[in-house]
Every structure is written in structure tokens, then in C-alpha cells.
Short mmCIF file of C-alpha atoms in Angstrom, two decimals:
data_model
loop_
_atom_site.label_atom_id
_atom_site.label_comp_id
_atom_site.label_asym_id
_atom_site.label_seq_id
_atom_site.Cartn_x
_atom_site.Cartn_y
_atom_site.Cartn_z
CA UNK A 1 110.85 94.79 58.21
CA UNK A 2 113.50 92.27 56.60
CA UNK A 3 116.99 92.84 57.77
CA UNK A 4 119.69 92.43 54.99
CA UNK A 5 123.35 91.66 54.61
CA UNK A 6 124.25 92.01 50.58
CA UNK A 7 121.18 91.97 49.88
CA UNK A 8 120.56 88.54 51.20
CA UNK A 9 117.55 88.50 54.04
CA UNK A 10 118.66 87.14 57.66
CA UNK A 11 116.92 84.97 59.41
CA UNK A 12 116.74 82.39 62.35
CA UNK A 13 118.61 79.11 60.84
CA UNK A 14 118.95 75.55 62.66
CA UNK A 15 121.41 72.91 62.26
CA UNK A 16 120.36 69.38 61.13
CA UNK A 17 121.11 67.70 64.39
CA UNK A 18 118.47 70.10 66.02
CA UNK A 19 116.12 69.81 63.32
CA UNK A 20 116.02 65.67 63.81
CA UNK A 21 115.22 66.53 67.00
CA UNK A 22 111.99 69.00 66.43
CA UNK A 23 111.09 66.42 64.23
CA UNK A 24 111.14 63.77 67.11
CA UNK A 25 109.44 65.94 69.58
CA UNK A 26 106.84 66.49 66.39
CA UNK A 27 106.20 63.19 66.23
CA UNK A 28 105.83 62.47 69.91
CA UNK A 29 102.97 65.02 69.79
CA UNK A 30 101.24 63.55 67.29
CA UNK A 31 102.46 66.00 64.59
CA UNK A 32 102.82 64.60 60.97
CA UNK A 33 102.89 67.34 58.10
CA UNK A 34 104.06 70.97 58.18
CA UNK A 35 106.02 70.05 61.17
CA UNK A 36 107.58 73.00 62.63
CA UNK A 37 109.22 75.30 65.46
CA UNK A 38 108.01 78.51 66.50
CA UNK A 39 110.97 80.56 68.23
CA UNK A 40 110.08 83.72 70.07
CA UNK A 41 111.44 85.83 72.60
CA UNK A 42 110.12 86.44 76.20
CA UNK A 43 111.30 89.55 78.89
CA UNK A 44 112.60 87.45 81.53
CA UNK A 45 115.61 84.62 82.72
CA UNK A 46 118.42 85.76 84.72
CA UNK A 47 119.86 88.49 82.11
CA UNK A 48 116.95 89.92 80.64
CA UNK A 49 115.05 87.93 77.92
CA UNK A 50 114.79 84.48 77.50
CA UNK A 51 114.41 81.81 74.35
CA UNK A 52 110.89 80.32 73.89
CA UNK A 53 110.13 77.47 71.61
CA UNK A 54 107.19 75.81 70.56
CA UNK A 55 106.79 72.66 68.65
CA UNK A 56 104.12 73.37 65.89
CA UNK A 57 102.42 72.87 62.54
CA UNK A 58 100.55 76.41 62.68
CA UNK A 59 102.18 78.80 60.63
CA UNK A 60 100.98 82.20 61.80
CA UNK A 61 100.66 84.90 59.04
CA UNK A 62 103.09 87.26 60.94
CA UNK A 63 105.74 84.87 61.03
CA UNK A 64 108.80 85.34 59.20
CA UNK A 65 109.11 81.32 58.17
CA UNK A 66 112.28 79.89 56.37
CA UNK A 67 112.72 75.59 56.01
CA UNK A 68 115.58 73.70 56.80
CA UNK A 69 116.54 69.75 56.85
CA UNK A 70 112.49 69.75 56.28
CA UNK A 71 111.42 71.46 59.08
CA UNK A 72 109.71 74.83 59.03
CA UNK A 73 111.32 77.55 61.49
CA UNK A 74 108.51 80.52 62.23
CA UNK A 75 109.87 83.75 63.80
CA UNK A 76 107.22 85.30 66.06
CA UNK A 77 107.64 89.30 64.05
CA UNK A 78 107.99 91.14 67.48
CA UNK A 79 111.01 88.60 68.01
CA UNK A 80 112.77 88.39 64.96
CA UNK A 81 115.19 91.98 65.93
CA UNK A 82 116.35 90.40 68.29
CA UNK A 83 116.90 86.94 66.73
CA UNK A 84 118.52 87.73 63.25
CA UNK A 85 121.27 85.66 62.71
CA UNK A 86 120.63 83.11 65.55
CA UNK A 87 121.48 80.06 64.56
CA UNK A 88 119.45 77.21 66.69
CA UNK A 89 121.34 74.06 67.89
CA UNK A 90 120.91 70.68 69.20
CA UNK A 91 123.86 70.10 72.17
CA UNK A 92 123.53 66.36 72.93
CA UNK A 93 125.40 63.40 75.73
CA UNK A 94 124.90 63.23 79.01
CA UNK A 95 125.79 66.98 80.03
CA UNK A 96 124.32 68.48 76.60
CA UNK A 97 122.16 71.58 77.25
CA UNK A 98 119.49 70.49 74.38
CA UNK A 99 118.16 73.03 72.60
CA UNK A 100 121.09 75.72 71.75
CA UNK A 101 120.99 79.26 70.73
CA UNK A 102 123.83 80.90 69.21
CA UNK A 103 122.60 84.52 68.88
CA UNK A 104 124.73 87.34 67.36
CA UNK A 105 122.88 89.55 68.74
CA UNK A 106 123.48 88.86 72.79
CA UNK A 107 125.77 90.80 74.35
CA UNK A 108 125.59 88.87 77.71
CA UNK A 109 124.10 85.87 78.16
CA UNK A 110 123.80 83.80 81.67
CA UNK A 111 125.45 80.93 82.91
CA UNK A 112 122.99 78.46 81.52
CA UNK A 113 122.31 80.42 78.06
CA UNK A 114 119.16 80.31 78.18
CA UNK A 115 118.75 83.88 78.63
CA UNK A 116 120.53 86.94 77.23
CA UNK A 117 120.56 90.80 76.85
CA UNK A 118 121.71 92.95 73.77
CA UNK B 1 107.68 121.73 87.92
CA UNK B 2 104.12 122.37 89.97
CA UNK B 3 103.62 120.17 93.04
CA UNK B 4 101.03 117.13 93.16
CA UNK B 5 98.06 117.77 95.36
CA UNK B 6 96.01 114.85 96.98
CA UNK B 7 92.14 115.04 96.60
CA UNK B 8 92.41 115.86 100.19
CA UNK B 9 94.96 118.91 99.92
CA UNK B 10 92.14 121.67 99.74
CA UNK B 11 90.60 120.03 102.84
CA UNK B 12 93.61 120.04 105.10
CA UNK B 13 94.62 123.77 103.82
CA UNK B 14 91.58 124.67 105.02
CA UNK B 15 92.45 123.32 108.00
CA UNK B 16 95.41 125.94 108.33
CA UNK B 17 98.41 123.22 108.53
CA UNK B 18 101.74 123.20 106.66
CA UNK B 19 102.73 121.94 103.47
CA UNK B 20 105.82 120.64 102.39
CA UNK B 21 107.34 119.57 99.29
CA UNK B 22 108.14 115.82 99.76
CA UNK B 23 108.11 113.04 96.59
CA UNK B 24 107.25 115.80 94.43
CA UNK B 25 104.13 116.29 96.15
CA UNK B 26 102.83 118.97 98.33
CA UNK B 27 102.76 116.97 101.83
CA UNK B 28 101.08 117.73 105.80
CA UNK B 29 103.97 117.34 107.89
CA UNK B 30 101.98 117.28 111.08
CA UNK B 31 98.33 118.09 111.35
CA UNK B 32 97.87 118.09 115.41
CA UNK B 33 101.26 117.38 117.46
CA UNK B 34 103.88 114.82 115.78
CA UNK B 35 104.28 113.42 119.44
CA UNK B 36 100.65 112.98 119.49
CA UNK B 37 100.56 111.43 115.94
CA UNK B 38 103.49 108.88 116.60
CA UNK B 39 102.00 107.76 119.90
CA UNK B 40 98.78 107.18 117.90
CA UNK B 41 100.11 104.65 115.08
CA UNK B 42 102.90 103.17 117.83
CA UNK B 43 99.99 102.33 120.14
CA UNK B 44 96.83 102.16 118.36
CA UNK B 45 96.27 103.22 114.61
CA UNK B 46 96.29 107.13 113.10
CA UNK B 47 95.79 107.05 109.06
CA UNK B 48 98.20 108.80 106.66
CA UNK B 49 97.88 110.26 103.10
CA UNK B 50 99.46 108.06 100.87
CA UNK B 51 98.38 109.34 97.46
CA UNK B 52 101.99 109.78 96.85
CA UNK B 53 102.91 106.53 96.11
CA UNK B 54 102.73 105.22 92.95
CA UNK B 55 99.78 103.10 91.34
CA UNK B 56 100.08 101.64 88.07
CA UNK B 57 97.10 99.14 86.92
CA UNK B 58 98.41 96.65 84.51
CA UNK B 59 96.23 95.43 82.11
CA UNK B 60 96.02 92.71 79.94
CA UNK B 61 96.65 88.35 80.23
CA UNK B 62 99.99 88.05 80.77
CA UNK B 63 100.77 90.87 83.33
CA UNK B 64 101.35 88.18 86.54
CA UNK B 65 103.27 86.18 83.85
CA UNK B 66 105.61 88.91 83.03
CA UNK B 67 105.91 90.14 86.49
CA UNK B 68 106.86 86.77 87.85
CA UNK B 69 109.47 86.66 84.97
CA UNK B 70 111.25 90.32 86.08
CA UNK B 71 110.85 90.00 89.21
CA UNK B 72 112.18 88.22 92.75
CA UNK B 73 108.92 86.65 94.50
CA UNK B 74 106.20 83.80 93.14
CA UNK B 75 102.97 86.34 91.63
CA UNK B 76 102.37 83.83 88.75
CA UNK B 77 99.24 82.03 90.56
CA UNK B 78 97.54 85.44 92.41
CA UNK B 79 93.76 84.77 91.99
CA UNK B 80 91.36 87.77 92.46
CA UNK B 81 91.70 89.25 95.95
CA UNK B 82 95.74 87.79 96.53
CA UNK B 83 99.08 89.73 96.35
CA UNK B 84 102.32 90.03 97.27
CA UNK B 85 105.50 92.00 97.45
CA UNK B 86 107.93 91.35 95.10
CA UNK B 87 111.38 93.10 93.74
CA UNK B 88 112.07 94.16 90.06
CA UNK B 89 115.41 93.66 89.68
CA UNK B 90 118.41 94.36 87.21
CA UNK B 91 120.54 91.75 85.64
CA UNK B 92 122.98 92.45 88.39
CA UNK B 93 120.57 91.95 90.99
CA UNK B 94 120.11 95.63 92.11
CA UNK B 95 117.20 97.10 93.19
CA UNK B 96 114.97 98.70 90.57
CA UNK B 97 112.24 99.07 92.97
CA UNK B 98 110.32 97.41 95.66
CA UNK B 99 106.77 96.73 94.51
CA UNK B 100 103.11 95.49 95.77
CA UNK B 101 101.53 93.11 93.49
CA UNK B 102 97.44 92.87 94.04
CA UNK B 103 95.41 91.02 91.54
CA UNK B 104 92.00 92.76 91.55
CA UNK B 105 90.38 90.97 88.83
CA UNK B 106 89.93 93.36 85.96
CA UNK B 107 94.00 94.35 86.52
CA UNK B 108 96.52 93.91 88.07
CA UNK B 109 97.07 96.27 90.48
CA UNK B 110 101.22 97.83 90.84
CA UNK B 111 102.14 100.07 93.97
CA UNK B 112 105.55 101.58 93.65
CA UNK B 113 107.45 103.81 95.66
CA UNK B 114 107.42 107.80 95.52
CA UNK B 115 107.93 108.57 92.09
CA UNK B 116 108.96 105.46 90.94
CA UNK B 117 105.80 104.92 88.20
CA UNK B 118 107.53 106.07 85.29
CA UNK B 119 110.94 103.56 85.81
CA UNK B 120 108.40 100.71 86.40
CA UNK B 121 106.64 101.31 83.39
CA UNK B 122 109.81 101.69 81.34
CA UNK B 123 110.59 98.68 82.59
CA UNK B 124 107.87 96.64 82.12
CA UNK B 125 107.63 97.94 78.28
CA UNK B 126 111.50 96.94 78.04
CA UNK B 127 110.30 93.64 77.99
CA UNK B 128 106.77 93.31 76.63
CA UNK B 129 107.46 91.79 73.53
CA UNK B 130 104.93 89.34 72.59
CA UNK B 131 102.79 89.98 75.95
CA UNK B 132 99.29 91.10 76.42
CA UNK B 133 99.89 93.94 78.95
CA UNK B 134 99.38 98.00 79.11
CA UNK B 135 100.53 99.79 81.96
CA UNK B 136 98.64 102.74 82.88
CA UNK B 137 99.73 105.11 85.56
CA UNK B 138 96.47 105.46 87.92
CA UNK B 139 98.09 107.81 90.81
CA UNK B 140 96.42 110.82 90.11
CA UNK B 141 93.27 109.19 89.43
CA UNK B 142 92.89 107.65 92.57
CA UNK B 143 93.43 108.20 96.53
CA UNK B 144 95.10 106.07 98.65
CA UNK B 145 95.17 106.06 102.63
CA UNK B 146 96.90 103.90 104.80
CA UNK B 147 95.85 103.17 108.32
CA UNK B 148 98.48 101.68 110.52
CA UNK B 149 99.03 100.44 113.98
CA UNK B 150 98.85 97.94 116.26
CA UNK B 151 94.85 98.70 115.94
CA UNK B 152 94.30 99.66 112.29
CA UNK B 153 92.69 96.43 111.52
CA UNK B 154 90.32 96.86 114.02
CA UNK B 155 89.98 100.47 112.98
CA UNK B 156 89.72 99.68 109.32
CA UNK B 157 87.21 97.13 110.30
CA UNK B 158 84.47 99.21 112.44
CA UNK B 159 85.06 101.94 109.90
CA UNK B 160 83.66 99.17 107.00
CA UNK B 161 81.63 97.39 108.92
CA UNK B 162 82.85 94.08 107.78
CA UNK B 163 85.48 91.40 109.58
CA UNK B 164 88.81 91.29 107.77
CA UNK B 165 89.55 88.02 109.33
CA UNK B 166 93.14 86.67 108.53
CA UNK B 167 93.49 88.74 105.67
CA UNK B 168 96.81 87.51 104.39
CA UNK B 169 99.54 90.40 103.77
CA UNK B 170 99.15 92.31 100.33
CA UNK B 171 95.71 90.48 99.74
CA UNK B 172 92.79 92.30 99.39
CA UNK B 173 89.10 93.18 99.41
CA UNK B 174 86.15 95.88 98.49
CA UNK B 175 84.01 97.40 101.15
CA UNK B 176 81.80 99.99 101.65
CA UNK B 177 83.06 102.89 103.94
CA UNK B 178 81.13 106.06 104.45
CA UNK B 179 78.76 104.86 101.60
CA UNK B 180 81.82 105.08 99.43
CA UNK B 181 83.93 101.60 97.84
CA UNK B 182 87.05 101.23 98.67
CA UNK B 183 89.46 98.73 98.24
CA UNK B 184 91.80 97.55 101.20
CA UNK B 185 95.12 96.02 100.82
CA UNK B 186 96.64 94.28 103.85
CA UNK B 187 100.42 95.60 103.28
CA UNK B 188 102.35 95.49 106.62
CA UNK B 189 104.75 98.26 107.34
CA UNK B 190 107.45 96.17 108.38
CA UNK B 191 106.09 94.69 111.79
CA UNK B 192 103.79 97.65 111.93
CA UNK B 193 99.69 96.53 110.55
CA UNK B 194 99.02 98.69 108.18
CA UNK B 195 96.13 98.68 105.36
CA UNK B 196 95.94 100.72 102.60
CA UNK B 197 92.45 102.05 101.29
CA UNK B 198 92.11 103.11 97.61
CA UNK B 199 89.25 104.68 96.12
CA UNK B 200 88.31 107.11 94.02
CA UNK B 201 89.45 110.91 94.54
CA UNK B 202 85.53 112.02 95.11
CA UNK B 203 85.54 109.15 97.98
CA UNK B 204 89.32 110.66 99.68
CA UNK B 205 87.20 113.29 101.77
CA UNK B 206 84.17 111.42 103.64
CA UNK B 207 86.33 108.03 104.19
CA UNK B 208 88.80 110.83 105.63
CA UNK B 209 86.17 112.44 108.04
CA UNK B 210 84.57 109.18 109.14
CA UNK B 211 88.15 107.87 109.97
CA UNK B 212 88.61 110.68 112.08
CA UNK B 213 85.37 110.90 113.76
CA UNK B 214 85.94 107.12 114.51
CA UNK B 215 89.01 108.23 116.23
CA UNK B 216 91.53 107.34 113.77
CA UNK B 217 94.33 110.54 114.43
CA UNK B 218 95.30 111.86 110.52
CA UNK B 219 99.39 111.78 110.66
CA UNK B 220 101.49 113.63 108.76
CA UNK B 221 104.96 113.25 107.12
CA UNK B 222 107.25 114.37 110.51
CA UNK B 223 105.22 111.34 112.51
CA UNK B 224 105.37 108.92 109.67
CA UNK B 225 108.94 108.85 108.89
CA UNK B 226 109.79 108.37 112.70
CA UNK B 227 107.33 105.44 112.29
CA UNK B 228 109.34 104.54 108.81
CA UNK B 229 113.20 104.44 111.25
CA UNK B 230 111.13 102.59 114.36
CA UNK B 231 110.02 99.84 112.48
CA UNK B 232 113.39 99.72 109.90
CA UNK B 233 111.18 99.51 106.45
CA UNK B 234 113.52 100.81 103.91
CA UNK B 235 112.40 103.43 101.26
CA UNK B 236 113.06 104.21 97.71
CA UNK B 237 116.04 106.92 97.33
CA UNK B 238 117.38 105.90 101.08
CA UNK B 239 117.48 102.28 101.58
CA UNK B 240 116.53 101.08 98.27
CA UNK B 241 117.36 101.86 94.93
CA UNK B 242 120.05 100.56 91.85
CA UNK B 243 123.41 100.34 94.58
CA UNK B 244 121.64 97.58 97.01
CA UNK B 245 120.62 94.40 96.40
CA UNK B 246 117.79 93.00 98.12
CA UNK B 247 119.89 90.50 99.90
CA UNK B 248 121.45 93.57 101.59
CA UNK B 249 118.43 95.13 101.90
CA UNK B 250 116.97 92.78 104.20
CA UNK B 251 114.09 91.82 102.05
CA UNK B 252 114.98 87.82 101.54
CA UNK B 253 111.16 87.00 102.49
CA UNK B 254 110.06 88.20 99.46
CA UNK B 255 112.33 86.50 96.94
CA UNK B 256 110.95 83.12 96.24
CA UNK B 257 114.63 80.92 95.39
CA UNK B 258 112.70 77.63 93.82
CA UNK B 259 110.40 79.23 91.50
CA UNK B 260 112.81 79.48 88.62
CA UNK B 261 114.62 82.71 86.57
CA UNK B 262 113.61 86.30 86.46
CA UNK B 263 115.76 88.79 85.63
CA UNK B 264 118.99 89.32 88.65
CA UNK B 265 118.31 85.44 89.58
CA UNK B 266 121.53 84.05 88.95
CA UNK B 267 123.70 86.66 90.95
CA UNK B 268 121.16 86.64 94.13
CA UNK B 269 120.83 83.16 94.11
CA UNK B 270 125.18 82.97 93.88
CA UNK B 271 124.87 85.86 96.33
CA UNK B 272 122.97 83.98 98.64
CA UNK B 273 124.47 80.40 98.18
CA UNK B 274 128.33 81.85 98.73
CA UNK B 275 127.36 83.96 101.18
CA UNK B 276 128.74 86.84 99.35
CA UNK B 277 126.77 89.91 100.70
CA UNK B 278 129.18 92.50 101.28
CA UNK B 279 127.26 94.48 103.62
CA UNK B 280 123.49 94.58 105.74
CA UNK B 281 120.99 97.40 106.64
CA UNK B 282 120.84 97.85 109.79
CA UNK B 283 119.14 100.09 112.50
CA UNK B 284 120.58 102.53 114.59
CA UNK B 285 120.27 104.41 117.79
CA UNK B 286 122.29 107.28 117.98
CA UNK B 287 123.89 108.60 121.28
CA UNK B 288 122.19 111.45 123.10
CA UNK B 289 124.52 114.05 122.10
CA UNK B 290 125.01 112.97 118.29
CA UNK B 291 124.15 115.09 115.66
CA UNK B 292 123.93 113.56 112.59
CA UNK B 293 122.94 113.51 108.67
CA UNK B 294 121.78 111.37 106.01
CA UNK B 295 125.18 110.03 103.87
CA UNK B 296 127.44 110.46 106.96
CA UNK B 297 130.06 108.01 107.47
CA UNK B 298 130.03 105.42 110.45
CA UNK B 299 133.41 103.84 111.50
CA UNK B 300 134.21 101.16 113.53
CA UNK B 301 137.66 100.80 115.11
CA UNK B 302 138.69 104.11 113.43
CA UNK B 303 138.10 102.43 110.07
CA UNK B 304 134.88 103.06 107.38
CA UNK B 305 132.56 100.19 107.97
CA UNK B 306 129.09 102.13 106.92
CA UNK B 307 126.99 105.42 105.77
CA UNK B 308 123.82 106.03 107.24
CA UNK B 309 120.68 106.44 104.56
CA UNK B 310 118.02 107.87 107.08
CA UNK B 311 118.02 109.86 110.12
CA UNK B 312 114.67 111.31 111.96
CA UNK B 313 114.15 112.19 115.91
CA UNK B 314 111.30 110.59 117.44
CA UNK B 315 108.64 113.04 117.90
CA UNK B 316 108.37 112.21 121.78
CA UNK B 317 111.96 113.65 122.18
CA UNK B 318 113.29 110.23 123.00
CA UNK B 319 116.50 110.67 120.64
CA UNK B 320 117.56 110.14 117.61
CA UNK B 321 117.25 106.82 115.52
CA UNK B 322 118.38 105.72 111.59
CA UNK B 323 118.91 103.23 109.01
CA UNK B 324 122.23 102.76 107.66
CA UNK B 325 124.10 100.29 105.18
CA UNK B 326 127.17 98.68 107.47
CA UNK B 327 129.91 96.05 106.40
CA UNK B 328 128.45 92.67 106.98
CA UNK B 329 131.96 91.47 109.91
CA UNK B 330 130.85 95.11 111.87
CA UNK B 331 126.65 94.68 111.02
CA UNK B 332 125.77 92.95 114.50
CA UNK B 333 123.11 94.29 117.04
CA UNK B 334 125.00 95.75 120.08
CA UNK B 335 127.95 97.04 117.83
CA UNK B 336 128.69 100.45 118.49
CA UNK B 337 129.93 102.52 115.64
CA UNK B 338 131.64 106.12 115.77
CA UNK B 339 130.21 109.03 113.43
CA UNK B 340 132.53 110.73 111.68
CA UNK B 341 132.67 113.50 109.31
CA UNK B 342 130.62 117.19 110.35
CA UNK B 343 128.89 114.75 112.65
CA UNK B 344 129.80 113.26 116.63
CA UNK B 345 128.70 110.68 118.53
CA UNK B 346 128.18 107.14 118.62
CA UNK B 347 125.27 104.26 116.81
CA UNK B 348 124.30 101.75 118.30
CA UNK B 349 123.40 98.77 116.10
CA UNK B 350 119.48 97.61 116.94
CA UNK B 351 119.08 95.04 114.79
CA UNK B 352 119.41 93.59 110.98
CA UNK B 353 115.55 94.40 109.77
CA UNK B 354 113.39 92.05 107.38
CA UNK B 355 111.04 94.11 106.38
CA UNK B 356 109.18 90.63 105.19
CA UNK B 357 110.70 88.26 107.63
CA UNK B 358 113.36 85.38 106.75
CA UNK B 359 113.40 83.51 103.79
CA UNK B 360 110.53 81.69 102.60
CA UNK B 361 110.19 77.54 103.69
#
């Protein structure tokens, strides 16, 4: 099931600086074509459920797949409630947190942000 | 609501003892002489019904992954035959329940407290999202009986004819007792041995007679919960439950602080770095003219310091003894506190119980 807002469908977008990055970690692993990220989320981290990424070219037929700044972002279906909206961030320097999730849909979220509840 | 019987009920009613409603199930508070039964399993083993704990068998690839993620101790790496005990906690660190984690191959085994199967399931489903994992509840499928005492291992051991060795806690194994398998999980009762044997309803009745006739004394509720206050292991309801944390509830040795987030980590681990634990089970003796009750308030100085959760008299009329939650600047052994309320009389502090020893090296 799509979720809407004026008719437009919501999804998981990613800013450029973070998708330079997947495509960096791509090409460390040997990835050239249909680079992309798998985002999913996982019961678990200190408030709940926690992020999970996963650098990939293997588009899975139950993912809900938009592309951005060239690189393909695959929501896991099970994950996608709770990820509409999230927009996925690169925080970078010497105290940047890396990979960034800014979630509309997390009521709490811990210390560290890498986990959440909604 | 109708009572749950064990696969063993029709056998002790015939028996002519008395039932009680405890858990929600229809329970043997003694079957001899509670003095008699608490002597057994304080000085050499006696075995107890514990079908009334919960069993859940969690099936599927990812069950130790999820459990390690919503929960307090290290499960990710049980092989076949391991297990430990671990906490499910909230996201403010509370107590959801205390649980027994045994990986016997085909599943993964759960044991939960009294009537806790249903919450732990909830949970569970909560957060299997992408997992591979179905949680049955297998209580009233199976039997479980726990032997415990300074000799159950011994006892267990004649009974199956094999050598336990160093089984380590909450591992386990299969054996054959009275030509019927059973599984037995090592799952001390605080300081007390104790194994648990699980097998299959049909099994409950000869592994029950050739226990006995190996002189193994069957113990019922009254002697058991004076065993539960002697040896300070908290329950479900009392001791444990959504208003404690495990921090205050004495169970640090099973919360593993290096292996990385689970749900509740961040507040037990600030908990435990600030030392901010507010207040600390503790065990009680109560003064030989005390009368007392579960929820009654313990003072110290003339001011509220405490409320005891448990309160039983030891079957061999040597007094009164309890659990209680006390403010951590009045929770030391020796401190005498004053009952208050409908109650009189005095508690003595015993000790600050770890049901699971100090925290892990």
C-alpha cells in the first residue's frame, strides 16, 4: 500500500551528500551498475527499532524503489510504514554521525539516533 | 475463567491433597508436611510442578537475533544445547519480564514467568518486522518439573542415568528417564541447584513416580515459596514487573554492558554508569512478633524508605522472612527497618540478592 499526500506517493528520499557516499561505499565493494541502498527497519536499539542499511545492486521485487543523485533507494515493504517521509542523510567532520535519518515518523529517538519509536 | 490443570493434577487429586488457585492454575500447596518439604530442597533435593510457567518455542532464523536485540544479556551465539537468562526490557529500562533463553536446535526454547506468555509474545511480534520468527505458546502442551537442592543434580542424574558434568547454568540436554525423553535445563534458583525437566504431558506421570521412588520428596506451593524468600529470587507480579528495573532488581549478571543496543540500553547503561539507582531489593527477616503483609510500608528513622513485595513463614516455624524494594542510603545488610501501617515489628536487612551474581567480567 502507497501512502499519499495530494496525491503525490511518499517515499524514503536521500540527500546528494549521502548519495556520493553510497556510491563510494558501492564502489569499495566492487559495485558498478544499479548501485543502490536497501533501507529497512529492525525491532531493536535502545528505543525500540533501529535503521538498517545495506549497500546493494539487487533490487528485490517487494521493494518500493525511487532514484536519486543516481542512486537507487529500495524500501524493504514491511519497512516502508514506518519510513515514509524519512529523508536519509550524510552528517560528515570529525564528530559527524555518518549515515543520518530524519524520520517523521519517530516520536522518540535515542541519544545516538540510531534508533527510534513511533 | 476455568483453572489450568497440570498433566499431573488427576494424579495428585487422587492422592486426596489440596488445590489452590495460584498463576491461574489449580496448584498442590503441600503434598506431605511443608516442614518436611522445605527441609527436603534446603538440604537435599524434593521436585516441584512447574507446568505453570510459561513456555513459548520460537521458531524460525532470526529468533536469537531478535532476542539479543530486545533484550539485556548476549543470546546471539547460543549453539544447540546453550542458554541463558536474559531481561526483555522497555525503552525505559523496566522490566517486561525475566526470561530463560535455551537453544534446542529445532527452536528456540522461551521460559517466562506465571502468565507472562501472552506479553512476551506481544512483544516479540511488536518488533518482528522483517524477521523469520513465530512464537508459539507450548505450556499446555508440555510438562515441566523442576528438581532443586543442594542434591538435585545428583538426583536428576541417578534418575537419567547419565553424568551432567559441569552443565553450565540455563544449558541443556535430552535424556532418557523412566523410558521417557526429557529435556533438562540447568536454571539455578538463585544459589539454590535447580534443573528443570520438560517433556511431554504423557511422560509428567512415570518421570513423577520414579522421582519419588528415588527419593526425590514432591513439594508443593507453601514449601516452594519459603524456598523462593530463603534464597531472595524475585518473581513476576512481586519483585519484577514494569516499576523495577533490573538494576534494582538485583539481576546485573545477566545484562551483558559491551554487547551493544537492545531496547532499555541507554537508560541502564546511564543508570549504571551515574550510579543512579534509586532504590535495591533486598531481603528481610522480620522480628518474632511482626505481623506483616505484602505492600506494607517499611520506615527507617520514622521516615518511608521501602514496601515489602513478598512475605511467607518458613515452614519449620523459624519466623517470618521477605523481599522488599528499600531506598538505596537505608538498603544495607544489618539495617533495621520499622513496619508500619496495620502491621508491627521490625526487618532486618539480610542482604542485597543477585539472583545471577555480579556483573559479568
Amino acid at each position: 500500500m502507497a501512502i499519499t499526500m495530494d496525491g503525490v506517493e511518499l517515499g524514503v528520499s536521500i540527500s546528494e551528500l549521502a548519495a556520493t557516499k553510497i556510491k563510494y561505499f558501492a564502489e569499495k565493494q566492487g559495485l558498478k551498475d544499479n548501485i543502490g541502498v536497501r533501507v529497512a527497519v529492525k525491532g531493536g536499539g535502545c528505543s525500540g527499532l533501529t535503521y538498517d542499511l545495506q549497500i546493494t545492486d539487487q533490487e528485490l521485487e517487494s521493494d518500493k524503489t525511487i532514484e536519486q543523485y543516481g542512486v537507487k533507494v529500495m524500501v524493504d515493504k514491511k519497512s516502508y510504514i514506518y519510513l515514509v517521509g524519512t529523508e536519509l542523510e550524510f552528517s560528515d567532520g570529525l564528530n559527524g554521525k555518518g549515515f543520518v535519518f530524519t524520520n517523521p515518523n519517530a516520536k522518540k529517538s535515542c541519544g545516538c539516533g540510531t534508533s527510534f519509536s513511533v | 475463567m476455568a483453572l489450568l490443570r497440570s498433566a499431573l493434577h488427576s494424579i495428585t487429586a487422587a492422592a486426596g491433597v489440596a488445590f489452590h488457585e495460584r498463576h491461574g492454575w489449580d496448584l498442590v500447596m503441600v503434598y506431605s508436611t511443608a516442614e518436611e518439604e522445605y527441609q527436603a530442597v534446603t538440604t537435599a533435593a524434593g521436585v516441584h510442578d512447574t507446568s505453570y510457567m510459561g513456555r513459548l518455542k520460537a521458531i524460525g532464523d532470526d529468533g536469537l537475533d531478535l532476542l539479543n536485540r530486545l533484550s539485556t544479556n548476549k543470546v546471539l551465539d547460543l549453539e544447540p544445547g546453550q542458554g541463558a537468562p536474559t531481561i526483555l526490557t522497555t525503552d525505559r529500562g523496566r522490566i517486561l519480564d525475566l526470561i530463560g533463553v535455551v537453544n534446542v536446535d529445532d527452536y528456540i526454547l522461551l521460559i517466562t514467568s506465571p502468565g507472562a506468555q501472552q506479553q512476551v509474545i506481544d512483544w516479540l511480534d511488536k518488533y518482528t518486522i522483517m524477521e523469520d520468527l513465530v512464537v508459539e505458546d507450548i505450556t499446555e502442551e508440555t510438562t515441566m518439573l523442576s528438581v532443586l537442592g543442594p542434591a538435585s543434580q545428583v538426583a536428576v542424574e541417578s534418575a537419567a542415568g547419565i553424568l551432567l558434568n559441569e552443565l553450565p547454568p540455563y544449558h541443556s540436554l535430552t535424556a532418557e528417564m523412566a523410558g521417557h525423553r526429557v529435556r533438562i535445563v540447568n536454571r539455578p534458583f538463585g544459589e539454590l541447584p535447580s534443573f528443570d525437566l520438560l517433556m511431554d504431558p504423557d511422560a509428567a506421570a512415570g518421570v513423577w513416580d520414579h522421582l519419588s521412588a528415588s527419593g526425590v520428596l514432591p513439594v508443593g506451593e507453601e514449601a516452594f515459596e519459603a524456598v523462593r524468600l530463603s534464597y531472595a529470587v524475585p518473581a513476576y507480579g512481586h519483585e519484577l514487573g514494569e516499576s523495577y528495573n533490573p538494576l534494582e532488581a538485583g539481576l546485573i549478571g545477566s545484562i551483558d554492558f559491551t554487547k551493544g543496543c537492545y531496547i532499555g540500553q541507554e537508560v541502564i547503561a546511564r543508570l549504571d554508569t551515574y550510579q543512579k539507582i534509586q532504590k535495591h531489593l533486598v531481603s528481610l527477616e522480620f522480628s518474632a512478633d511482626a505481623t506483616v503483609f505484602e505492600g506494607d510500608t517499611l520506615n527507617d528513622d520514622g521516615r518511608e524508605v521501602g514496601k515489602v513485595t513478598s512475605v511467607t513463614r518458613i515452614p519449620a516455624g523459624q519466623g517470618l522472612i521477605g523481599l522488599a524494594y528499600v531506598r538505596k542510603a537505608s538498603a544495607s545488610p544489618g539495617n533495621v527497618l520499622e513496619l508500619t501501617d496495620s502491621s508491627s515489628g521490625q526487618a532486618e536487612i539480610m542482604a542485597l540478592p543477585q539472583m545471577f551474581g555480579p556483573e559479568q567480567s
